[in-house]
Amino acid sequence: MAVSAPPAPSRTCNVTGFLIDRNGQRLALANVIAAFALLAFGGFQAILIALQRQGLPISDDWWYRLLASHGATMLLFWLLFFEVAALYWGSTMLLNARMVAPRLAWANLTMMVVGVLLAQWAMLAGEATVMFTAYPPMEAHPLYYAGVLLFAVGVLLACVHFFSNIVAAKREKVYEGSLPLVVYGLAAGAIIAIYSLATGAVAYGMLFLNSIGVLETVDPATYRIFFWGIGHGAQQVNLAIMVALWYALIAFTVGGRPVNEGLSRVAFLLYIAFIHLGATHHLLVDPGLGTSHRIMNTSYMLYLAVLASLIHAFSLPASIEQAQRERGFTRGLFGWLKKGPWREPGFSALVLSIVIFGFIAGVSGVLMGTMQLNMLIHNTLFVVGHFHATVVAGTTLAFMGFSYYLIPLLTEKRLVAPKMARLQPYVFGGGVLVLVLSMLLAGQMGVPRRVSDLGYEAAPVGVDMFATGATPLVMLAVTIGALIAVVGGIMFVYVIAMTLIKGERSETPDEGLRIAFGPRARMRAAAGEGIPAAAAERAPTGTDVATDEEHEHVTGTKPRWRRFEAPGTYVMVLGFLAWFVILYVVAHFNLSMSWPVG
Amino acid sequence: MADDQDRSGSEHGAEHGAEHGGRGELSTLLPPKERWWERLGPDERRWLTIAFVWCLVLFSGMYVWLAIGDQQTPIESYRIDPFVFQQEVDAFVEEYQIDERDGAAVVEPPPGSDVYLHANQFAFRPVLQLQKDEEYRLLVSSTDVQHGLSLQPTNLNFQVLPGYLYVIRITPDEVGEFPIVCNEFCGLGHHVMTGLIVVD
């Protein structure tokens, strides 16, 4: 693949010290701009969908169209465009490498854009009101399936491009040794993307052939197995890339390094090997599957993919703790966290994203994926709450935080309105938290998903249980949370769009941010700027420094915590586990209160 | 550009990095030093052990619930021709219908028997009249598209596929009216698709 083209012009980034390939820069930027446009579009739809719940007069037909488009826009299009940009960034800029075939990448992008336009047309014109899942035998316009397929092939080619860039970089020896951890994580995401998109192509391919009359029927159960290979698989791509960018944000915001390179990499390998089995979460109350099949798959083979997430759950905060302690914030168990750069948008986005993802999205996901518990959850609003916790509070927030660095560094423009950027993650994260918690609660109360009228006013056999009692209040909280999140989204789009349009071109585009990585950060550190209060917080007696040889490289741990590399993190993960265990027990108690069934 | 690292010198990492022109520092964004597999630290070892044990608990938990729980995922299922299913439902309704309610047939099958529940756009029919604490085999299928059987407020949810007969054994353990709603999007009438189980 390493075609020898004349070397593309490149520049050295003043902030990070990386060599920036201008083709990579332009392509990453183009993909990321398409991503933001789709995010804004999906956010606008979210306003209408949420307000309809409170009486905004939108016909049922249009509400379903908007819901279909919102789902595809946010779950597939926005995230995958952003991820393609992240893959280009990781495989060129982090490796000082180049895009091996920029023309091909422009062709991918065109395919993806055309695919999205076709699919959006079909959904909004009412030709494809089948939702993102498109379960047969419901039928949509052939161009809907063709659009999604075209998009998927575009993303597949981008993944191939990612690996081609790495292979070329390796051959041309522009980086030495192993891939950086972030690129390794991105590679895991790209591998998962390739097999997920391939299964998705089979699923939508069957429907496309069916819609043009080539295939007579598509078996609904078989389709579901293939569809969830992409339906869930795409979310696992989001997971792997989000974790990779979390590691990147740690470097950008606190100058962190991996606590243990090897362990973090093993965790990514576990994702690659096992996480796709989670597709079965969607099939747990389907006819046609046996008990062992359900248990082995839903548990990702002994929960080895969950083990991977639990490894990251330790490694990520430990990496922050270690970096903060090295910067001198050594007081107490949590002094490092308290003194974190909370006004740095990447840091607040990172921490909120990790916390909501772990405590709510991850735990709710494992509960839903427990075979018997799934009966209480399948297709209720709980599912919707879960994936808003993963994809909106987790992935989208992480991507937003990352964008505050990516955009200035790619465009060499200073961030416009950094103060708004500082506030934005809190508004967005807070709004999504309200949204997610109320959706989860509504799901526990039985509220079904994808229903335009919870009053069932037009139903021959009426159901008034969701129009009375506490449910309307919970649904009001869903709307309020959604609207707050949308405000956070508007703030984000404003900052990014203004930066792109009006941002001041600068040699030092990191002005207004405090990037803790690269030559400029080191200069600041040398000038005593980057490490505030370091000397004051640390007793200069030498008792601070671990004497145990094994921990000598980890400074800042006080003697009574000498046995721990990251004592604060250790306490936090134990707290997390306790929360997990409690919810697991409560969920089984709820199950035991239900009608005997089998 | 020197690449050498002083492993124990990370306390002075900033200075070190500066000396080495940025390529000597440790970061998630940079290639790791030559040998990146280090022995696990004690915290990592402990946490990894705890986490793996928890994973095994989660895994075996499903088997434990199989042994002790009264609420199990239904497994029994068959392929069925939608046309045949429709005929069986019609025969069932004809045999046991006792009443009509909001245009839907109300059916009272004998306690402990096989009970048909037909999902199609946009209703679950017939309305079932069951007796408390009796186990029924609910035979569920669809004759058009996919539907979601959501029995409320006990909140039990199952997927209904055309061409597949799903056998769900239920034992109503309370008296009252229990609505069924569809929670799988099934078309533009999804929000009028309901059904009812009456337990007395």
PDB file of N, CA and C in Angstrom, chain A residues 317-380:
ATOM      1  N   PRO A 317      -7.800   6.458  35.879  1.00  0.00           N
ATOM      2  CA  PRO A 317      -7.630   7.371  37.013  1.00  0.00           C
ATOM      3  C   PRO A 317      -6.255   7.248  37.656  1.00  0.00           C
ATOM      4  N   ALA A 318      -5.689   6.029  37.649  1.00  0.00           N
ATOM      5  CA  ALA A 318      -4.353   5.882  38.245  1.00  0.00           C
ATOM      6  C   ALA A 318      -3.336   6.707  37.483  1.00  0.00           C
ATOM      7  N   SER A 319      -3.516   6.771  36.171  1.00  0.00           N
ATOM      8  CA  SER A 319      -2.594   7.548  35.363  1.00  0.00           C
ATOM      9  C   SER A 319      -2.722   9.038  35.692  1.00  0.00           C
ATOM     10  N   ILE A 320      -3.975   9.479  35.899  1.00  0.00           N
ATOM     11  CA  ILE A 320      -4.181  10.875  36.299  1.00  0.00           C
ATOM     12  C   ILE A 320      -3.557  11.108  37.674  1.00  0.00           C
ATOM     13  N   GLU A 321      -3.822  10.167  38.589  1.00  0.00           N
ATOM     14  CA  GLU A 321      -3.310  10.324  39.956  1.00  0.00           C
ATOM     15  C   GLU A 321      -1.790  10.392  39.964  1.00  0.00           C
ATOM     16  N   GLN A 322      -1.188   9.468  39.212  1.00  0.00           N
ATOM     17  CA  GLN A 322       0.267   9.423  39.166  1.00  0.00           C
ATOM     18  C   GLN A 322       0.832  10.746  38.622  1.00  0.00           C
ATOM     19  N   ALA A 323       0.236  11.217  37.529  1.00  0.00           N
ATOM     20  CA  ALA A 323       0.732  12.452  36.931  1.00  0.00           C
ATOM     21  C   ALA A 323       0.550  13.617  37.893  1.00  0.00           C
ATOM     22  N   GLN A 324      -0.585  13.668  38.556  1.00  0.00           N
ATOM     23  CA  GLN A 324      -0.857  14.769  39.470  1.00  0.00           C
ATOM     24  C   GLN A 324       0.077  14.710  40.679  1.00  0.00           C
ATOM     25  N   ARG A 325       0.309  13.501  41.171  1.00  0.00           N
ATOM     26  CA  ARG A 325       1.228  13.382  42.307  1.00  0.00           C
ATOM     27  C   ARG A 325       2.631  13.802  41.896  1.00  0.00           C
ATOM     28  N   GLU A 326       2.996  13.444  40.676  1.00  0.00           N
ATOM     29  CA  GLU A 326       4.317  13.857  40.207  1.00  0.00           C
ATOM     30  C   GLU A 326       4.411  15.365  40.055  1.00  0.00           C
ATOM     31  N   ARG A 327       3.274  15.985  39.808  1.00  0.00           N
ATOM     32  CA  ARG A 327       3.287  17.444  39.702  1.00  0.00           C
ATOM     33  C   ARG A 327       3.278  18.084  41.087  1.00  0.00           C
ATOM     34  N   GLY A 328       3.173  17.257  42.108  1.00  0.00           N
ATOM     35  CA  GLY A 328       3.300  17.779  43.462  1.00  0.00           C
ATOM     36  C   GLY A 328       2.021  17.769  44.262  1.00  0.00           C
ATOM     37  N   PHE A 329       0.925  17.340  43.676  1.00  0.00           N
ATOM     38  CA  PHE A 329      -0.333  17.326  44.424  1.00  0.00           C
ATOM     39  C   PHE A 329      -0.456  16.012  45.172  1.00  0.00           C
ATOM     40  N   THR A 330       0.207  15.963  46.314  1.00  0.00           N
ATOM     41  CA  THR A 330       0.341  14.683  46.995  1.00  0.00           C
ATOM     42  C   THR A 330      -0.512  14.585  48.246  1.00  0.00           C
ATOM     43  N   ARG A 331      -1.189  15.664  48.584  1.00  0.00           N
ATOM     44  CA  ARG A 331      -1.871  15.682  49.877  1.00  0.00           C
ATOM     45  C   ARG A 331      -3.038  14.698  49.923  1.00  0.00           C
ATOM     46  N   GLY A 332      -3.063  13.899  50.951  1.00  0.00           N
ATOM     47  CA  GLY A 332      -4.199  13.020  51.226  1.00  0.00           C
ATOM     48  C   GLY A 332      -4.452  12.005  50.124  1.00  0.00           C
ATOM     49  N   LEU A 333      -5.590  11.353  50.267  1.00  0.00           N
ATOM     50  CA  LEU A 333      -5.943  10.330  49.284  1.00  0.00           C
ATOM     51  C   LEU A 333      -6.367  10.963  47.971  1.00  0.00           C
ATOM     52  N   PHE A 334      -7.080  12.087  48.064  1.00  0.00           N
ATOM     53  CA  PHE A 334      -7.713  12.635  46.864  1.00  0.00           C
ATOM     54  C   PHE A 334      -7.273  14.055  46.534  1.00  0.00           C
ATOM     55  N   GLY A 335      -6.184  14.507  47.187  1.00  0.00           N
ATOM     56  CA  GLY A 335      -5.698  15.852  46.902  1.00  0.00           C
ATOM     57  C   GLY A 335      -5.404  16.053  45.422  1.00  0.00           C
ATOM     58  N   TRP A 336      -4.897  15.022  44.796  1.00  0.00           N
ATOM     59  CA  TRP A 336      -4.563  15.075  43.357  1.00  0.00           C
ATOM     60  C   TRP A 336      -5.796  15.345  42.511  1.00  0.00           C
ATOM     61  N   LEU A 337      -6.937  14.810  42.974  1.00  0.00           N
ATOM     62  CA  LEU A 337      -8.153  14.972  42.186  1.00  0.00           C
ATOM     63  C   LEU A 337      -8.748  16.354  42.438  1.00  0.00           C
ATOM     64  N   LYS A 338      -8.741  16.725  43.735  1.00  0.00           N
ATOM     65  CA  LYS A 338      -9.295  18.022  44.105  1.00  0.00           C
ATOM     66  C   LYS A 338      -8.553  19.140  43.389  1.00  0.00           C
ATOM     67  N   LYS A 339      -7.245  18.968  43.286  1.00  0.00           N
ATOM     68  CA  LYS A 339      -6.430  20.007  42.663  1.00  0.00           C
ATOM     69  C   LYS A 339      -6.286  19.793  41.153  1.00  0.00           C
ATOM     70  N   GLY A 340      -7.146  18.991  40.606  1.00  0.00           N
ATOM     71  CA  GLY A 340      -7.078  18.752  39.156  1.00  0.00           C
ATOM     72  C   GLY A 340      -7.419  20.015  38.385  1.00  0.00           C
ATOM     73  N   PRO A 341      -7.026  20.073  37.119  1.00  0.00           N
ATOM     74  CA  PRO A 341      -7.310  21.273  36.316  1.00  0.00           C
ATOM     75  C   PRO A 341      -8.785  21.315  35.887  1.00  0.00           C
ATOM     76  N   TRP A 342      -9.660  21.584  36.830  1.00  0.00           N
ATOM     77  CA  TRP A 342     -11.098  21.510  36.580  1.00  0.00           C
ATOM     78  C   TRP A 342     -11.593  22.579  35.637  1.00  0.00           C
ATOM     79  N   ARG A 343     -10.763  23.576  35.394  1.00  0.00           N
ATOM     80  CA  ARG A 343     -11.176  24.620  34.448  1.00  0.00           C
ATOM     81  C   ARG A 343     -10.679  24.319  33.038  1.00  0.00           C
ATOM     82  N   GLU A 344     -10.003  23.205  32.904  1.00  0.00           N
ATOM     83  CA  GLU A 344      -9.532  22.796  31.577  1.00  0.00           C
ATOM     84  C   GLU A 344     -10.630  21.942  30.946  1.00  0.00           C
ATOM     85  N   PRO A 345     -11.189  22.370  29.796  1.00  0.00           N
ATOM     86  CA  PRO A 345     -12.366  21.641  29.279  1.00  0.00           C
ATOM     87  C   PRO A 345     -12.090  20.164  29.000  1.00  0.00           C
ATOM     88  N   GLY A 346     -10.878  19.876  28.584  1.00  0.00           N
ATOM     89  CA  GLY A 346     -10.555  18.478  28.317  1.00  0.00           C
ATOM     90  C   GLY A 346     -10.561  17.638  29.576  1.00  0.00           C
ATOM     91  N   PHE A 347     -10.174  18.248  30.686  1.00  0.00           N
ATOM     92  CA  PHE A 347     -10.105  17.500  31.937  1.00  0.00           C
ATOM     93  C   PHE A 347     -11.493  17.255  32.512  1.00  0.00           C
ATOM     94  N   SER A 348     -12.311  18.309  32.545  1.00  0.00           N
ATOM     95  CA  SER A 348     -13.659  18.118  33.087  1.00  0.00           C
ATOM     96  C   SER A 348     -14.449  17.162  32.203  1.00  0.00           C
ATOM     97  N   ALA A 349     -14.281  17.287  30.890  1.00  0.00           N
ATOM     98  CA  ALA A 349     -14.973  16.369  29.982  1.00  0.00           C
ATOM     99  C   ALA A 349     -14.495  14.938  30.214  1.00  0.00           C
ATOM    100  N   LEU A 350     -13.191  14.799  30.394  1.00  0.00           N
ATOM    101  CA  LEU A 350     -12.604  13.472  30.624  1.00  0.00           C
ATOM    102  C   LEU A 350     -13.175  12.829  31.886  1.00  0.00           C
ATOM    103  N   VAL A 351     -13.142  13.576  32.981  1.00  0.00           N
ATOM    104  CA  VAL A 351     -13.557  12.995  34.258  1.00  0.00           C
ATOM    105  C   VAL A 351     -15.057  12.699  34.251  1.00  0.00           C
ATOM    106  N   LEU A 352     -15.865  13.656  33.764  1.00  0.00           N
ATOM    107  CA  LEU A 352     -17.313  13.413  33.719  1.00  0.00           C
ATOM    108  C   LEU A 352     -17.618  12.215  32.821  1.00  0.00           C
ATOM    109  N   SER A 353     -16.953  12.160  31.709  1.00  0.00           N
ATOM    110  CA  SER A 353     -17.169  11.067  30.767  1.00  0.00           C
ATOM    111  C   SER A 353     -16.824   9.718  31.407  1.00  0.00           C
ATOM    112  N   ILE A 354     -15.668   9.658  32.071  1.00  0.00           N
ATOM    113  CA  ILE A 354     -15.263   8.392  32.701  1.00  0.00           C
ATOM    114  C   ILE A 354     -16.240   8.008  33.805  1.00  0.00           C
ATOM    115  N   VAL A 355     -16.607   8.982  34.627  1.00  0.00           N
ATOM    116  CA  VAL A 355     -17.453   8.675  35.787  1.00  0.00           C
ATOM    117  C   VAL A 355     -18.839   8.220  35.340  1.00  0.00           C
ATOM    118  N   ILE A 356     -19.454   8.978  34.419  1.00  0.00           N
ATOM    119  CA  ILE A 356     -20.809   8.597  33.998  1.00  0.00           C
ATOM    120  C   ILE A 356     -20.754   7.296  33.209  1.00  0.00           C
ATOM    121  N   PHE A 357     -19.740   7.165  32.385  1.00  0.00           N
ATOM    122  CA  PHE A 357     -19.634   5.932  31.610  1.00  0.00           C
ATOM    123  C   PHE A 357     -19.484   4.732  32.536  1.00  0.00           C
ATOM    124  N   GLY A 358     -18.590   4.856  33.507  1.00  0.00           N
ATOM    125  CA  GLY A 358     -18.335   3.719  34.389  1.00  0.00           C
ATOM    126  C   GLY A 358     -19.510   3.413  35.296  1.00  0.00           C
ATOM    127  N   PHE A 359     -19.899   4.412  36.084  1.00  0.00           N
ATOM    128  CA  PHE A 359     -20.883   4.174  37.136  1.00  0.00           C
ATOM    129  C   PHE A 359     -22.272   3.892  36.571  1.00  0.00           C
ATOM    130  N   ILE A 360     -22.623   4.509  35.466  1.00  0.00           N
ATOM    131  CA  ILE A 360     -23.992   4.364  34.982  1.00  0.00           C
ATOM    132  C   ILE A 360     -24.049   3.516  33.711  1.00  0.00           C
ATOM    133  N   ALA A 361     -23.312   3.919  32.707  1.00  0.00           N
ATOM    134  CA  ALA A 361     -23.417   3.207  31.426  1.00  0.00           C
ATOM    135  C   ALA A 361     -22.898   1.779  31.544  1.00  0.00           C
ATOM    136  N   GLY A 362     -21.723   1.627  32.114  1.00  0.00           N
ATOM    137  CA  GLY A 362     -21.112   0.303  32.182  1.00  0.00           C
ATOM    138  C   GLY A 362     -21.929  -0.636  33.047  1.00  0.00           C
ATOM    139  N   VAL A 363     -22.291  -0.156  34.240  1.00  0.00           N
ATOM    140  CA  VAL A 363     -23.023  -1.013  35.170  1.00  0.00           C
ATOM    141  C   VAL A 363     -24.397  -1.356  34.603  1.00  0.00           C
ATOM    142  N   SER A 364     -25.110  -0.349  34.059  1.00  0.00           N
ATOM    143  CA  SER A 364     -26.432  -0.655  33.502  1.00  0.00           C
ATOM    144  C   SER A 364     -26.300  -1.631  32.336  1.00  0.00           C
ATOM    145  N   GLY A 365     -25.232  -1.513  31.580  1.00  0.00           N
ATOM    146  CA  GLY A 365     -25.018  -2.422  30.453  1.00  0.00           C
ATOM    147  C   GLY A 365     -24.826  -3.857  30.909  1.00  0.00           C
ATOM    148  N   VAL A 366     -24.030  -4.035  31.964  1.00  0.00           N
ATOM    149  CA  VAL A 366     -23.798  -5.402  32.441  1.00  0.00           C
ATOM    150  C   VAL A 366     -25.087  -5.982  33.035  1.00  0.00           C
ATOM    151  N   LEU A 367     -25.843  -5.148  33.734  1.00  0.00           N
ATOM    152  CA  LEU A 367     -27.108  -5.640  34.297  1.00  0.00           C
ATOM    153  C   LEU A 367     -28.056  -6.074  33.178  1.00  0.00           C
ATOM    154  N   MET A 368     -28.183  -5.220  32.153  1.00  0.00           N
ATOM    155  CA  MET A 368     -29.060  -5.558  31.026  1.00  0.00           C
ATOM    156  C   MET A 368     -28.603  -6.810  30.313  1.00  0.00           C
ATOM    157  N   GLY A 369     -27.302  -7.011  30.316  1.00  0.00           N
ATOM    158  CA  GLY A 369     -26.739  -8.144  29.603  1.00  0.00           C
ATOM    159  C   GLY A 369     -26.746  -9.417  30.428  1.00  0.00           C
ATOM    160  N   THR A 370     -27.261  -9.350  31.663  1.00  0.00           N
ATOM    161  CA  THR A 370     -27.407 -10.571  32.460  1.00  0.00           C
ATOM    162  C   THR A 370     -28.683 -11.259  31.969  1.00  0.00           C
ATOM    163  N   MET A 371     -28.553 -12.515  31.586  1.00  0.00           N
ATOM    164  CA  MET A 371     -29.619 -13.155  30.818  1.00  0.00           C
ATOM    165  C   MET A 371     -31.003 -12.929  31.431  1.00  0.00           C
ATOM    166  N   GLN A 372     -31.193 -13.312  32.692  1.00  0.00           N
ATOM    167  CA  GLN A 372     -32.542 -13.258  33.247  1.00  0.00           C
ATOM    168  C   GLN A 372     -32.993 -11.821  33.507  1.00  0.00           C
ATOM    169  N   LEU A 373     -32.042 -10.959  33.913  1.00  0.00           N
ATOM    170  CA  LEU A 373     -32.426  -9.571  34.205  1.00  0.00           C
ATOM    171  C   LEU A 373     -32.939  -8.871  32.949  1.00  0.00           C
ATOM    172  N   ASN A 374     -32.485  -9.327  31.803  1.00  0.00           N
ATOM    173  CA  ASN A 374     -32.867  -8.669  30.555  1.00  0.00           C
ATOM    174  C   ASN A 374     -34.372  -8.659  30.321  1.00  0.00           C
ATOM    175  N   MET A 375     -35.069  -9.651  30.893  1.00  0.00           N
ATOM    176  CA  MET A 375     -36.532  -9.700  30.727  1.00  0.00           C
ATOM    177  C   MET A 375     -37.207  -8.446  31.277  1.00  0.00           C
ATOM    178  N   LEU A 376     -36.597  -7.838  32.304  1.00  0.00           N
ATOM    179  CA  LEU A 376     -37.194  -6.654  32.925  1.00  0.00           C
ATOM    180  C   LEU A 376     -36.814  -5.374  32.181  1.00  0.00           C
ATOM    181  N   ILE A 377     -35.981  -5.491  31.186  1.00  0.00           N
ATOM    182  CA  ILE A 377     -35.376  -4.291  30.610  1.00  0.00           C
ATOM    183  C   ILE A 377     -35.551  -4.198  29.101  1.00  0.00           C
ATOM    184  N   HIS A 378     -35.602  -5.336  28.439  1.00  0.00           N
ATOM    185  CA  HIS A 378     -35.591  -5.373  26.982  1.00  0.00           C
ATOM    186  C   HIS A 378     -36.596  -4.382  26.384  1.00  0.00           C
ATOM    187  N   ASN A 379     -36.080  -3.508  25.520  1.00  0.00           N
ATOM    188  CA  ASN A 379     -36.921  -2.558  24.776  1.00  0.00           C
ATOM    189  C   ASN A 379     -37.697  -1.563  25.619  1.00  0.00           C
ATOM    190  N   THR A 380     -37.373  -1.467  26.904  1.00  0.00           N
ATOM    191  CA  THR A 380     -37.956  -0.375  27.678  1.00  0.00           C
ATOM    192  C   THR A 380     -37.055   0.847  27.501  1.00  0.00           C
TER     193      THR A 380
END
